[in-house]
Short mmCIF file of C-alpha atoms in Angstrom, two decimals:
data_model
loop_
_atom_site.label_atom_id
_atom_site.label_comp_id
_atom_site.label_asym_id
_atom_site.label_seq_id
_atom_site.Cartn_x
_atom_site.Cartn_y
_atom_site.Cartn_z
CA MET A 1 0.00 0.00 0.00
CA SER A 2 1.24 3.46 -0.90
CA VAL A 3 0.23 6.77 0.60
CA VAL A 4 -0.80 9.44 -1.90
CA LEU A 5 -1.42 13.17 -1.51
CA VAL A 6 -3.82 14.65 -4.07
CA THR A 7 -4.56 18.37 -4.10
CA ASP A 8 -7.79 19.94 -5.34
CA SER A 9 -9.75 16.69 -4.97
CA ILE A 10 -13.25 18.16 -5.31
CA THR A 11 -13.66 17.89 -9.10
CA GLY A 12 -11.97 16.85 -12.32
CA ILE A 13 -8.57 15.20 -12.43
CA GLY A 14 -7.97 15.66 -8.69
CA LEU A 15 -11.19 13.85 -7.79
CA ALA A 16 -10.57 11.09 -10.35
CA THR A 17 -7.01 10.61 -9.11
CA ALA A 18 -8.02 10.44 -5.44
CA LEU A 19 -10.76 7.90 -6.19
CA HIS A 20 -8.48 5.85 -8.45
CA PHE A 21 -5.80 5.41 -5.80
CA GLY A 22 -8.40 4.82 -3.08
CA ARG A 23 -9.98 2.05 -5.14
CA LEU A 24 -6.55 0.46 -5.54
CA GLY A 25 -6.33 0.29 -1.75
CA ASP A 26 -3.81 3.06 -1.29
CA GLY A 27 -4.04 5.57 1.53
CA VAL A 28 -5.17 8.87 0.03
CA TYR A 29 -4.97 12.29 1.61
CA ALA A 30 -7.33 14.35 -0.53
CA GLY A 31 -6.70 18.06 -0.28
CA VAL A 32 -9.82 20.23 -0.43
CA ARG A 33 -10.47 23.84 0.53
CA ASN A 34 -13.88 23.15 2.04
CA ILE A 35 -14.94 19.63 3.05
CA ALA A 36 -18.60 20.71 2.88
CA THR A 37 -18.31 21.15 -0.90
CA ALA A 38 -16.60 17.80 -1.47
CA THR A 39 -19.89 15.89 -1.67
CA GLU A 40 -18.93 13.59 -4.56
CA LEU A 41 -15.70 12.60 -2.81
CA THR A 42 -17.29 12.02 0.59
CA THR A 43 -20.18 10.06 -0.95
CA ALA A 44 -17.76 7.79 -2.83
CA VAL A 45 -15.77 7.18 0.36
CA GLU A 46 -18.95 6.16 2.20
CA VAL A 47 -20.58 4.09 -0.56
CA GLU A 48 -17.43 2.29 -1.71
CA LYS A 49 -16.04 1.84 1.82
CA LEU A 50 -12.77 3.55 0.90
CA PRO A 51 -10.30 4.37 3.70
CA ASP A 52 -11.43 7.56 5.45
CA PHE A 53 -8.82 9.87 6.94
CA SER A 54 -11.22 12.79 7.35
CA GLY A 55 -10.90 12.67 11.14
CA LYS A 56 -7.34 13.89 10.66
CA ARG A 57 -7.98 17.36 9.26
CA THR A 58 -5.17 19.87 9.14
CA SER A 59 -5.07 23.38 7.80
CA VAL A 60 -1.94 23.87 5.75
CA ALA A 61 -2.85 27.49 5.02
CA ARG A 62 -2.91 28.30 8.69
CA GLY A 63 -0.02 25.99 9.56
CA ARG A 64 -1.93 24.43 12.45
CA ASN A 65 -4.73 22.05 13.27
CA PRO A 66 -8.16 23.70 12.99
#
């Protein structure tokens, strides 16, 4: 298992990449600006039983845990 960091995972290539690696069984840290707008990503994690690291949220912009 690899660990992958994907930025801008809400739509497009970022979303597809995050889901692709998650479906392969890799650990994916999906970077999003607002978790509330990441509905397609969060739904896929729930429905497909993909690993969920959302309990470990960190704000890179602020340089600290929220």
